[in-house]
Short mmCIF file of N, CA, C and O in Angstrom, two decimals:
data_model
loop_
_atom_site.label_atom_id
_atom_site.label_comp_id
_atom_site.label_asym_id
_atom_site.label_seq_id
_atom_site.Cartn_x
_atom_site.Cartn_y
_atom_site.Cartn_z
N MET Y 1 -9.20 -22.02 -0.44
CA MET Y 1 -9.37 -21.14 0.55
C MET Y 1 -10.25 -20.31 0.02
O MET Y 1 -9.86 -19.55 -0.91
N ASP Y 2 -11.53 -19.54 0.83
CA ASP Y 2 -11.97 -18.65 0.54
C ASP Y 2 -11.50 -17.23 0.95
O ASP Y 2 -10.74 -17.33 1.90
N THR Y 3 -11.50 -16.39 0.09
CA THR Y 3 -10.93 -14.77 0.48
C THR Y 3 -11.97 -13.96 0.24
O THR Y 3 -12.93 -14.14 -0.31
N GLN Y 4 -11.84 -12.92 0.94
CA GLN Y 4 -12.36 -11.52 0.74
C GLN Y 4 -11.28 -10.44 0.69
O GLN Y 4 -10.02 -10.55 1.08
N SER Y 5 -11.89 -9.33 -0.14
CA SER Y 5 -11.02 -8.13 -0.63
C SER Y 5 -10.93 -7.31 0.31
O SER Y 5 -12.31 -6.96 0.62
N ILE Y 6 -10.11 -6.20 0.69
CA ILE Y 6 -10.15 -5.21 1.39
C ILE Y 6 -8.93 -4.44 0.41
O ILE Y 6 -8.06 -4.56 0.20
N PHE Y 7 -9.58 -3.21 0.37
CA PHE Y 7 -8.52 -2.22 -0.14
C PHE Y 7 -8.66 -0.85 0.49
O PHE Y 7 -9.71 -0.22 0.89
N VAL Y 8 -7.50 -0.03 0.45
CA VAL Y 8 -7.50 1.45 0.46
C VAL Y 8 -6.81 2.05 -0.99
O VAL Y 8 -5.67 1.54 -1.43
N ARG Y 9 -7.53 2.81 -1.15
CA ARG Y 9 -7.22 3.62 -2.68
C ARG Y 9 -7.29 4.93 -2.43
O ARG Y 9 -7.84 5.77 -2.03
N GLY Y 10 -6.04 5.32 -3.25
CA GLY Y 10 -5.61 7.08 -3.43
C GLY Y 10 -5.28 7.65 -2.20
O GLY Y 10 -5.55 8.80 -1.73
N LEU Y 11 -4.69 6.73 -1.22
CA LEU Y 11 -3.84 7.40 -0.02
C LEU Y 11 -2.61 8.39 -0.62
O LEU Y 11 -1.76 8.00 -1.40
N ARG Y 12 -3.04 9.78 -0.11
CA ARG Y 12 -2.25 10.65 -0.49
C ARG Y 12 -1.05 11.01 0.55
O ARG Y 12 -1.44 11.06 1.64
N VAL Y 13 0.26 10.76 0.00
CA VAL Y 13 1.28 10.99 0.97
C VAL Y 13 2.42 11.97 0.31
O VAL Y 13 2.37 11.90 -0.68
N ASP Y 14 3.12 12.47 1.08
CA ASP Y 14 4.19 13.48 0.63
C ASP Y 14 5.54 12.58 1.30
O ASP Y 14 5.79 12.20 2.33
N ALA Y 15 6.22 12.07 -0.03
CA ALA Y 15 7.68 11.09 0.32
C ALA Y 15 8.64 11.53 0.03
O ALA Y 15 8.73 12.52 -0.94
N ASN Y 16 9.71 11.10 0.78
CA ASN Y 16 10.97 11.55 0.58
C ASN Y 16 11.74 10.18 -0.40
O ASN Y 16 11.86 9.17 0.10
N ILE Y 17 11.25 10.65 -1.55
CA ILE Y 17 11.75 9.40 -2.70
C ILE Y 17 12.27 9.99 -3.92
O ILE Y 17 12.34 11.36 -4.32
N GLY Y 18 13.13 9.42 -4.46
CA GLY Y 18 13.69 9.70 -5.59
C GLY Y 18 15.34 9.31 -5.86
O GLY Y 18 15.93 9.37 -4.53
N VAL Y 19 15.87 9.26 -7.00
CA VAL Y 19 17.35 9.00 -7.14
C VAL Y 19 17.97 10.05 -7.51
O VAL Y 19 19.40 10.22 -7.48
N HIS Y 20 17.21 11.01 -8.00
CA HIS Y 20 17.97 12.28 -8.71
C HIS Y 20 18.38 13.38 -7.58
O HIS Y 20 17.76 13.33 -6.87
N SER Y 21 19.31 14.16 -8.00
CA SER Y 21 20.06 14.99 -6.97
C SER Y 21 18.75 16.21 -6.40
O SER Y 21 18.44 16.43 -5.61
N HIS Y 22 17.80 16.48 -7.64
CA HIS Y 22 16.80 17.46 -7.45
C HIS Y 22 15.89 16.93 -6.50
O HIS Y 22 15.02 17.41 -6.00
N GLU Y 23 15.89 15.66 -6.28
CA GLU Y 23 14.72 15.04 -5.75
C GLU Y 23 15.10 14.74 -4.07
O GLU Y 23 14.25 14.39 -3.12
N ASN Y 24 16.40 14.93 -3.68
CA ASN Y 24 16.92 14.87 -2.44
C ASN Y 24 16.50 16.14 -1.59
O ASN Y 24 16.64 17.21 -2.06
N GLY Y 25 16.17 15.58 -0.38
CA GLY Y 25 16.05 16.56 0.61
C GLY Y 25 14.62 17.41 0.54
O GLY Y 25 14.44 18.30 1.23
N ARG Y 26 13.76 16.80 -0.30
CA ARG Y 26 12.44 17.37 -0.51
C ARG Y 26 11.67 16.15 -0.72
O ARG Y 26 11.56 15.21 -0.98
N THR Y 27 10.14 16.72 -0.19
CA THR Y 27 9.23 15.41 -0.49
C THR Y 27 8.37 15.64 -1.76
O THR Y 27 8.23 16.74 -2.49
N GLN Y 28 8.01 14.55 -2.09
CA GLN Y 28 7.18 14.76 -3.58
C GLN Y 28 5.96 13.86 -3.32
O GLN Y 28 5.55 13.10 -2.60
N PRO Y 29 4.61 14.60 -3.88
CA PRO Y 29 3.48 13.82 -3.48
C PRO Y 29 3.24 12.56 -4.26
O PRO Y 29 3.60 12.39 -5.63
N LEU Y 30 2.77 11.60 -3.76
CA LEU Y 30 2.47 10.11 -4.38
C LEU Y 30 1.16 9.76 -3.89
O LEU Y 30 0.50 10.24 -2.92
N LYS Y 31 0.58 8.69 -4.45
CA LYS Y 31 -0.50 8.19 -4.28
C LYS Y 31 -0.56 6.93 -4.24
O LYS Y 31 0.27 6.39 -5.04
N LEU Y 32 -0.68 5.86 -3.08
CA LEU Y 32 -0.73 4.58 -3.02
C LEU Y 32 -2.00 3.85 -3.09
O LEU Y 32 -3.12 4.51 -2.34
N ASP Y 33 -2.12 2.89 -3.35
CA ASP Y 33 -3.39 1.86 -3.42
C ASP Y 33 -2.83 0.64 -2.95
O ASP Y 33 -1.71 0.00 -3.45
N ALA Y 34 -3.33 0.03 -2.35
CA ALA Y 34 -3.32 -1.46 -1.61
C ALA Y 34 -4.66 -2.14 -1.73
O ALA Y 34 -5.84 -1.69 -1.14
N GLU Y 35 -4.58 -3.31 -2.14
CA GLU Y 35 -5.55 -4.31 -2.05
C GLU Y 35 -4.99 -5.65 -1.53
O GLU Y 35 -3.97 -6.10 -2.00
N LEU Y 36 -5.99 -6.22 -0.74
CA LEU Y 36 -5.27 -7.40 0.21
C LEU Y 36 -6.44 -8.44 0.07
O LEU Y 36 -7.65 -8.09 0.15
N GLN Y 37 -6.02 -9.48 -0.07
CA GLN Y 37 -6.89 -10.82 0.11
C GLN Y 37 -6.72 -11.35 1.18
O GLN Y 37 -5.80 -11.68 1.84
N ILE Y 38 -7.55 -11.64 1.91
CA ILE Y 38 -7.88 -11.73 3.24
C ILE Y 38 -8.31 -13.15 3.46
O ILE Y 38 -9.26 -13.37 2.85
N ALA Y 39 -7.86 -14.17 4.54
CA ALA Y 39 -8.78 -15.51 4.50
C ALA Y 39 -10.01 -15.20 5.20
O ALA Y 39 -10.19 -14.45 6.34
N ASP Y 40 -11.12 -15.83 4.34
CA ASP Y 40 -12.48 -15.42 5.15
C ASP Y 40 -12.78 -16.09 6.08
O ASP Y 40 -13.90 -15.72 6.96
N ALA Y 41 -12.21 -17.09 6.77
CA ALA Y 41 -12.64 -17.98 7.63
C ALA Y 41 -13.27 -17.30 8.85
O ALA Y 41 -14.00 -17.43 9.29
N ARG Y 42 -12.35 -16.33 9.16
CA ARG Y 42 -12.34 -15.64 10.71
C ARG Y 42 -13.25 -14.34 10.48
O ARG Y 42 -13.72 -13.81 11.54
N PHE Y 43 -13.59 -13.69 9.31
CA PHE Y 43 -14.02 -12.50 9.23
C PHE Y 43 -15.84 -12.55 8.57
O PHE Y 43 -15.89 -12.39 7.56
N HIS Y 44 -16.61 -12.62 9.37
CA HIS Y 44 -17.85 -12.72 9.09
C HIS Y 44 -18.78 -11.88 10.26
O HIS Y 44 -18.72 -12.07 11.25
N PRO Y 45 -19.23 -10.53 9.82
CA PRO Y 45 -19.92 -9.64 10.60
C PRO Y 45 -21.49 -9.88 11.18
O PRO Y 45 -22.34 -9.31 11.03
N SER Y 46 -21.30 -11.03 11.78
CA SER Y 46 -22.68 -11.49 12.20
C SER Y 46 -23.33 -10.64 13.23
O SER Y 46 -24.34 -10.50 13.41
N ARG Y 47 -22.31 -9.76 14.05
CA ARG Y 47 -22.88 -9.02 15.12
C ARG Y 47 -22.52 -7.54 14.54
O ARG Y 47 -22.71 -6.71 15.68
N ASP Y 48 -22.28 -7.19 13.62
CA ASP Y 48 -21.94 -5.90 13.09
C ASP Y 48 -20.90 -5.26 13.92
O ASP Y 48 -21.14 -3.85 14.13
N LYS Y 49 -19.82 -5.65 14.45
CA LYS Y 49 -18.96 -5.06 15.16
C LYS Y 49 -17.51 -5.21 14.14
O LYS Y 49 -17.13 -6.25 13.75
N LEU Y 50 -16.66 -4.19 14.55
CA LEU Y 50 -15.52 -3.97 14.03
C LEU Y 50 -14.60 -5.13 14.17
O LEU Y 50 -13.71 -5.44 13.35
N ALA Y 51 -14.55 -5.78 15.48
CA ALA Y 51 -13.78 -6.83 15.60
C ALA Y 51 -13.86 -8.29 14.92
O ALA Y 51 -12.96 -9.10 14.92
N GLU Y 52 -15.02 -7.99 14.18
CA GLU Y 52 -15.53 -9.39 13.27
C GLU Y 52 -14.92 -9.07 11.95
O GLU Y 52 -14.97 -10.10 10.92
N VAL Y 53 -14.08 -8.02 11.46
CA VAL Y 53 -13.82 -7.88 10.29
C VAL Y 53 -12.39 -7.46 10.13
O VAL Y 53 -11.49 -6.87 11.53
N PHE Y 54 -11.72 -7.27 9.12
CA PHE Y 54 -10.29 -6.73 9.09
C PHE Y 54 -10.22 -5.49 9.06
O PHE Y 54 -11.17 -4.77 7.96
N ASP Y 55 -9.94 -4.64 9.82
CA ASP Y 55 -9.91 -3.34 9.94
C ASP Y 55 -9.02 -2.50 8.91
O ASP Y 55 -7.85 -2.55 9.01
N TYR Y 56 -9.47 -1.90 7.79
CA TYR Y 56 -8.75 -0.99 6.89
C TYR Y 56 -7.88 0.12 7.43
O TYR Y 56 -7.20 0.51 6.94
N GLN Y 57 -8.16 0.66 8.59
CA GLN Y 57 -7.32 1.51 9.28
C GLN Y 57 -5.86 1.10 9.71
O GLN Y 57 -5.06 1.90 9.57
N THR Y 58 -6.01 -0.23 9.82
CA THR Y 58 -4.49 -0.96 10.22
C THR Y 58 -3.72 -0.83 8.92
O THR Y 58 -2.49 -0.80 8.91
N ILE Y 59 -4.42 -0.79 7.62
CA ILE Y 59 -3.66 -1.04 6.31
C ILE Y 59 -3.24 0.47 6.23
O ILE Y 59 -2.13 0.84 5.86
N ARG Y 60 -4.03 1.46 6.37
CA ARG Y 60 -3.52 2.63 5.93
C ARG Y 60 -2.45 3.08 7.00
O ARG Y 60 -1.54 3.82 6.52
N ALA Y 61 -2.56 2.77 8.38
CA ALA Y 61 -1.33 3.16 8.94
C ALA Y 61 -0.01 2.53 8.80
O ALA Y 61 1.09 3.18 8.80
N ALA Y 62 -0.17 1.26 8.33
CA ALA Y 62 0.76 0.76 7.53
C ALA Y 62 1.79 1.11 6.82
O ALA Y 62 2.84 1.18 6.53
N MET Y 63 0.80 1.46 5.64
CA MET Y 63 1.24 2.40 4.40
C MET Y 63 2.11 3.60 4.75
O MET Y 63 2.96 3.83 4.31
N ILE Y 64 1.39 4.51 5.73
CA ILE Y 64 2.04 5.72 6.30
C ILE Y 64 3.34 5.36 7.04
O ILE Y 64 4.10 6.07 6.62
N GLU Y 65 3.41 4.62 7.88
CA GLU Y 65 4.66 4.17 8.51
C GLU Y 65 5.82 3.86 7.59
O GLU Y 65 6.77 4.23 7.58
N VAL Y 66 5.44 3.13 6.34
CA VAL Y 66 6.51 2.81 5.71
C VAL Y 66 6.99 4.16 4.71
O VAL Y 66 8.28 4.32 4.65
N VAL Y 67 6.09 4.72 4.39
CA VAL Y 67 6.52 6.09 3.90
C VAL Y 67 7.37 6.97 4.44
O VAL Y 67 8.37 7.76 4.53
N ARG Y 68 7.04 7.02 5.84
CA ARG Y 68 7.61 7.91 6.81
C ARG Y 68 9.15 7.41 7.41
O ARG Y 68 9.91 7.98 8.28
N ASP Y 69 9.30 6.05 7.29
CA ASP Y 69 10.51 5.40 7.70
C ASP Y 69 11.81 6.04 7.06
O ASP Y 69 12.94 5.69 7.48
N GLY Y 70 11.83 7.04 6.17
CA GLY Y 70 13.05 7.66 5.56
C GLY Y 70 13.15 7.72 4.01
O GLY Y 70 12.09 7.24 3.25
N HIS Y 71 13.97 8.01 3.64
CA HIS Y 71 14.17 8.14 2.16
C HIS Y 71 14.14 7.03 1.32
O HIS Y 71 15.06 6.20 2.08
N ILE Y 72 13.59 6.86 0.36
CA ILE Y 72 13.45 5.68 -0.62
C ILE Y 72 13.83 6.14 -1.81
O ILE Y 72 13.60 7.18 -2.51
N HIS Y 73 14.83 5.42 -2.53
CA HIS Y 73 15.13 6.06 -3.98
C HIS Y 73 14.36 5.59 -4.98
O HIS Y 73 14.01 6.33 -5.82
N LEU Y 74 13.67 4.08 -5.04
CA LEU Y 74 12.77 3.73 -6.07
C LEU Y 74 11.34 3.54 -5.63
O LEU Y 74 10.73 3.12 -4.35
N LEU Y 75 10.43 3.78 -6.48
CA LEU Y 75 8.81 3.60 -6.44
C LEU Y 75 8.77 2.04 -6.11
O LEU Y 75 8.02 1.74 -5.47
N GLU Y 76 9.53 1.24 -6.93
CA GLU Y 76 9.52 -0.41 -6.67
C GLU Y 76 9.90 -0.70 -5.22
O GLU Y 76 9.25 -1.53 -4.79
N THR Y 77 10.83 0.02 -4.91
CA THR Y 77 11.55 -0.46 -3.29
C THR Y 77 10.19 0.20 -2.33
O THR Y 77 9.87 -0.61 -1.35
N LEU Y 78 9.69 1.16 -2.56
CA LEU Y 78 8.54 1.58 -1.62
C LEU Y 78 7.31 0.28 -1.90
O LEU Y 78 6.90 0.16 -1.04
N ALA Y 79 7.21 0.08 -2.99
CA ALA Y 79 5.85 -0.68 -3.18
C ALA Y 79 6.12 -2.18 -2.46
O ALA Y 79 5.36 -2.88 -1.95
N ASP Y 80 7.55 -2.55 -2.80
CA ASP Y 80 7.95 -3.68 -1.87
C ASP Y 80 7.84 -3.54 -0.64
O ASP Y 80 7.37 -4.59 0.33
N ARG Y 81 8.54 -2.55 0.09
CA ARG Y 81 8.54 -2.54 1.54
C ARG Y 81 7.03 -2.00 2.43
O ARG Y 81 6.48 -2.98 3.14
N VAL Y 82 5.81 -1.76 1.48
CA VAL Y 82 4.54 -1.72 1.60
C VAL Y 82 3.91 -3.05 1.79
O VAL Y 82 3.19 -3.61 2.72
N ILE Y 83 4.49 -3.93 0.66
CA ILE Y 83 3.78 -5.14 0.40
C ILE Y 83 4.32 -6.16 1.52
O ILE Y 83 3.35 -6.91 2.18
N GLU Y 84 5.50 -5.99 2.00
CA GLU Y 84 6.27 -6.87 3.19
C GLU Y 84 5.50 -6.65 4.40
O GLU Y 84 4.94 -7.59 4.92
N ARG Y 85 5.06 -5.21 4.67
CA ARG Y 85 4.55 -5.03 5.91
C ARG Y 85 3.08 -5.45 5.90
O ARG Y 85 2.68 -5.95 7.24
N LEU Y 86 2.49 -5.38 4.59
CA LEU Y 86 1.03 -6.01 4.77
C LEU Y 86 0.93 -7.44 5.03
O LEU Y 86 0.13 -7.95 5.66
N LEU Y 87 1.61 -7.89 4.19
CA LEU Y 87 1.74 -9.38 4.10
C LEU Y 87 2.31 -10.10 5.32
O LEU Y 87 1.90 -11.23 5.87
N ALA Y 88 2.72 -9.39 6.33
CA ALA Y 88 3.16 -9.75 7.68
C ALA Y 88 2.10 -9.62 8.64
O ALA Y 88 1.91 -10.33 9.49
N MET Y 89 0.87 -9.20 8.11
CA MET Y 89 -0.36 -9.29 8.93
C MET Y 89 -0.87 -10.37 9.07
O MET Y 89 -1.03 -11.10 8.02
N PRO Y 90 -1.65 -10.91 10.14
CA PRO Y 90 -2.24 -12.14 10.32
C PRO Y 90 -3.40 -12.32 9.22
O PRO Y 90 -4.25 -11.06 8.99
N ASP Y 91 -3.67 -13.54 8.66
CA ASP Y 91 -4.71 -13.60 7.69
C ASP Y 91 -4.57 -13.06 6.43
O ASP Y 91 -5.46 -13.11 5.61
N VAL Y 92 -3.60 -12.39 6.05
CA VAL Y 92 -3.34 -11.69 4.74
C VAL Y 92 -2.90 -12.87 3.81
O VAL Y 92 -1.81 -13.56 4.31
N VAL Y 93 -3.54 -13.14 2.57
CA VAL Y 93 -3.09 -14.21 1.63
C VAL Y 93 -2.03 -13.31 0.72
O VAL Y 93 -1.18 -14.06 0.22
N SER Y 94 -2.57 -12.23 0.20
CA SER Y 94 -1.79 -11.74 -0.83
C SER Y 94 -2.29 -10.22 -0.81
O SER Y 94 -3.09 -9.62 -0.32
N VAL Y 95 -1.25 -9.32 -1.59
CA VAL Y 95 -1.22 -8.02 -1.35
C VAL Y 95 -0.95 -7.65 -2.84
O VAL Y 95 0.12 -8.06 -3.61
N ARG Y 96 -1.93 -6.43 -3.34
CA ARG Y 96 -1.36 -5.88 -4.47
C ARG Y 96 -1.08 -4.30 -4.02
O ARG Y 96 -1.97 -3.91 -3.81
N VAL Y 97 -0.06 -3.68 -4.64
CA VAL Y 97 0.25 -2.46 -4.20
C VAL Y 97 0.42 -1.65 -5.42
O VAL Y 97 1.45 -2.07 -6.29
N ARG Y 98 -0.08 -0.39 -5.86
CA ARG Y 98 0.32 0.51 -6.76
C ARG Y 98 0.85 1.59 -6.26
O ARG Y 98 0.39 2.44 -5.22
N VAL Y 99 1.94 2.36 -6.88
CA VAL Y 99 2.24 3.49 -6.20
C VAL Y 99 2.41 4.54 -7.37
O VAL Y 99 2.93 4.20 -8.47
N HIS Y 100 1.77 5.70 -7.44
CA HIS Y 100 1.63 6.72 -8.37
C HIS Y 100 2.52 7.73 -8.09
O HIS Y 100 2.38 8.48 -7.01
N LYS Y 101 3.27 8.40 -9.06
CA LYS Y 101 4.26 9.59 -8.91
C LYS Y 101 3.54 10.71 -9.97
O LYS Y 101 3.40 10.15 -11.02
N TYR Y 102 3.29 11.92 -9.58
CA TYR Y 102 2.91 12.82 -10.30
C TYR Y 102 3.83 13.81 -10.71
O TYR Y 102 3.61 14.61 -11.69
N THR Y 103 4.97 13.93 -10.27
CA THR Y 103 6.05 14.89 -10.81
C THR Y 103 7.27 14.47 -11.75
O THR Y 103 8.29 15.26 -11.73
N ALA Y 104 7.12 13.40 -12.28
CA ALA Y 104 8.24 12.85 -12.89
C ALA Y 104 8.31 13.55 -14.49
O ALA Y 104 9.64 13.61 -14.34
N PHE Y 105 7.16 13.65 -14.57
CA PHE Y 105 7.73 14.60 -16.06
C PHE Y 105 6.34 15.74 -16.35
O PHE Y 105 5.38 15.60 -15.79
N ASP Y 106 6.74 16.68 -17.02
CA ASP Y 106 5.67 17.81 -17.19
C ASP Y 106 4.66 17.52 -18.04
O ASP Y 106 3.58 17.91 -18.27
N ASP Y 107 4.84 16.38 -19.11
CA ASP Y 107 3.75 16.05 -20.08
C ASP Y 107 3.38 14.63 -19.75
O ASP Y 107 2.34 14.00 -20.61
N VAL Y 108 3.31 14.29 -18.65
CA VAL Y 108 3.01 12.69 -18.26
C VAL Y 108 1.94 13.06 -16.91
O VAL Y 108 2.32 13.48 -15.95
N GLU Y 109 0.75 12.62 -17.05
CA GLU Y 109 -0.18 12.52 -15.69
C GLU Y 109 0.41 12.00 -14.30
O GLU Y 109 0.48 12.64 -13.35
N GLU Y 110 0.81 10.70 -14.85
CA GLU Y 110 1.36 10.01 -13.57
C GLU Y 110 2.23 8.85 -14.26
O GLU Y 110 2.05 8.43 -15.21
N VAL Y 111 3.13 8.50 -13.49
CA VAL Y 111 4.03 7.35 -13.45
C VAL Y 111 3.94 6.50 -12.47
O VAL Y 111 3.73 6.62 -11.39
N GLY Y 112 4.14 5.09 -12.39
CA GLY Y 112 4.01 4.46 -11.28
C GLY Y 112 4.37 2.79 -11.23
O GLY Y 112 4.77 2.46 -12.50
N VAL Y 113 4.23 2.37 -10.50
CA VAL Y 113 4.44 0.66 -10.44
C VAL Y 113 3.34 -0.11 -9.89
O VAL Y 113 2.56 0.58 -8.88
N GLU Y 114 3.05 -1.37 -10.14
CA GLU Y 114 2.17 -2.24 -9.56
C GLU Y 114 2.90 -3.47 -9.45
O GLU Y 114 3.33 -4.11 -10.15
N VAL Y 115 2.86 -4.08 -7.95
CA VAL Y 115 3.35 -5.14 -7.34
C VAL Y 115 2.52 -6.00 -6.96
O VAL Y 115 1.76 -5.52 -5.91
N THR Y 116 2.43 -7.18 -6.87
CA THR Y 116 1.48 -8.14 -6.42
C THR Y 116 2.46 -9.42 -5.99
O THR Y 116 3.15 -9.77 -6.60
N ARG Y 117 2.01 -9.76 -4.73
CA ARG Y 117 2.82 -10.95 -4.22
C ARG Y 117 1.74 -11.79 -3.24
O ARG Y 117 1.08 -11.10 -2.50
N ARG Y 118 2.02 -12.88 -3.26
CA ARG Y 118 1.27 -14.02 -2.09
C ARG Y 118 2.16 -14.24 -1.21
O ARG Y 118 3.41 -14.31 -1.44
N LYS Y 119 1.41 -14.43 -0.05
CA LYS Y 119 2.09 -15.07 1.11
C LYS Y 119 2.70 -16.53 0.89
O LYS Y 119 1.92 -17.34 0.21
N GLN Y 120 3.97 -16.98 1.27
CA GLN Y 120 4.52 -18.06 0.99
C GLN Y 120 3.99 -19.02 2.06
O GLN Y 120 3.79 -18.79 3.26
N PRO Y 121 3.60 -19.95 1.77
CA PRO Y 121 2.81 -21.10 2.59
C PRO Y 121 3.89 -21.57 3.61
O PRO Y 121 5.31 -21.55 3.77
#
């Protein structure tokens, strides 16, 4: 099956995330990236119309919804929930999500996780 990639990189969000007591009740800045492999058969912009392509605005909106759903303890859980939401979209074959956290350590620029999953046949 032919696919095409679509991505959202560097989505900046303030998330209620963390397992430590000092992380509860406050938000932390995160950056999220998502790359989706989309079944290519339906998406060809022959008329140069938005309806002919997979709209990346829906990806961004889904990522924001997951973050706003409430407190999450782990970056891994956030990545998993974003992937599940994106994989549920029609024509999505696989998803890779990266979550970057900037405030974990004073001497580290960022920490994070990357998770990739394919839709089960």
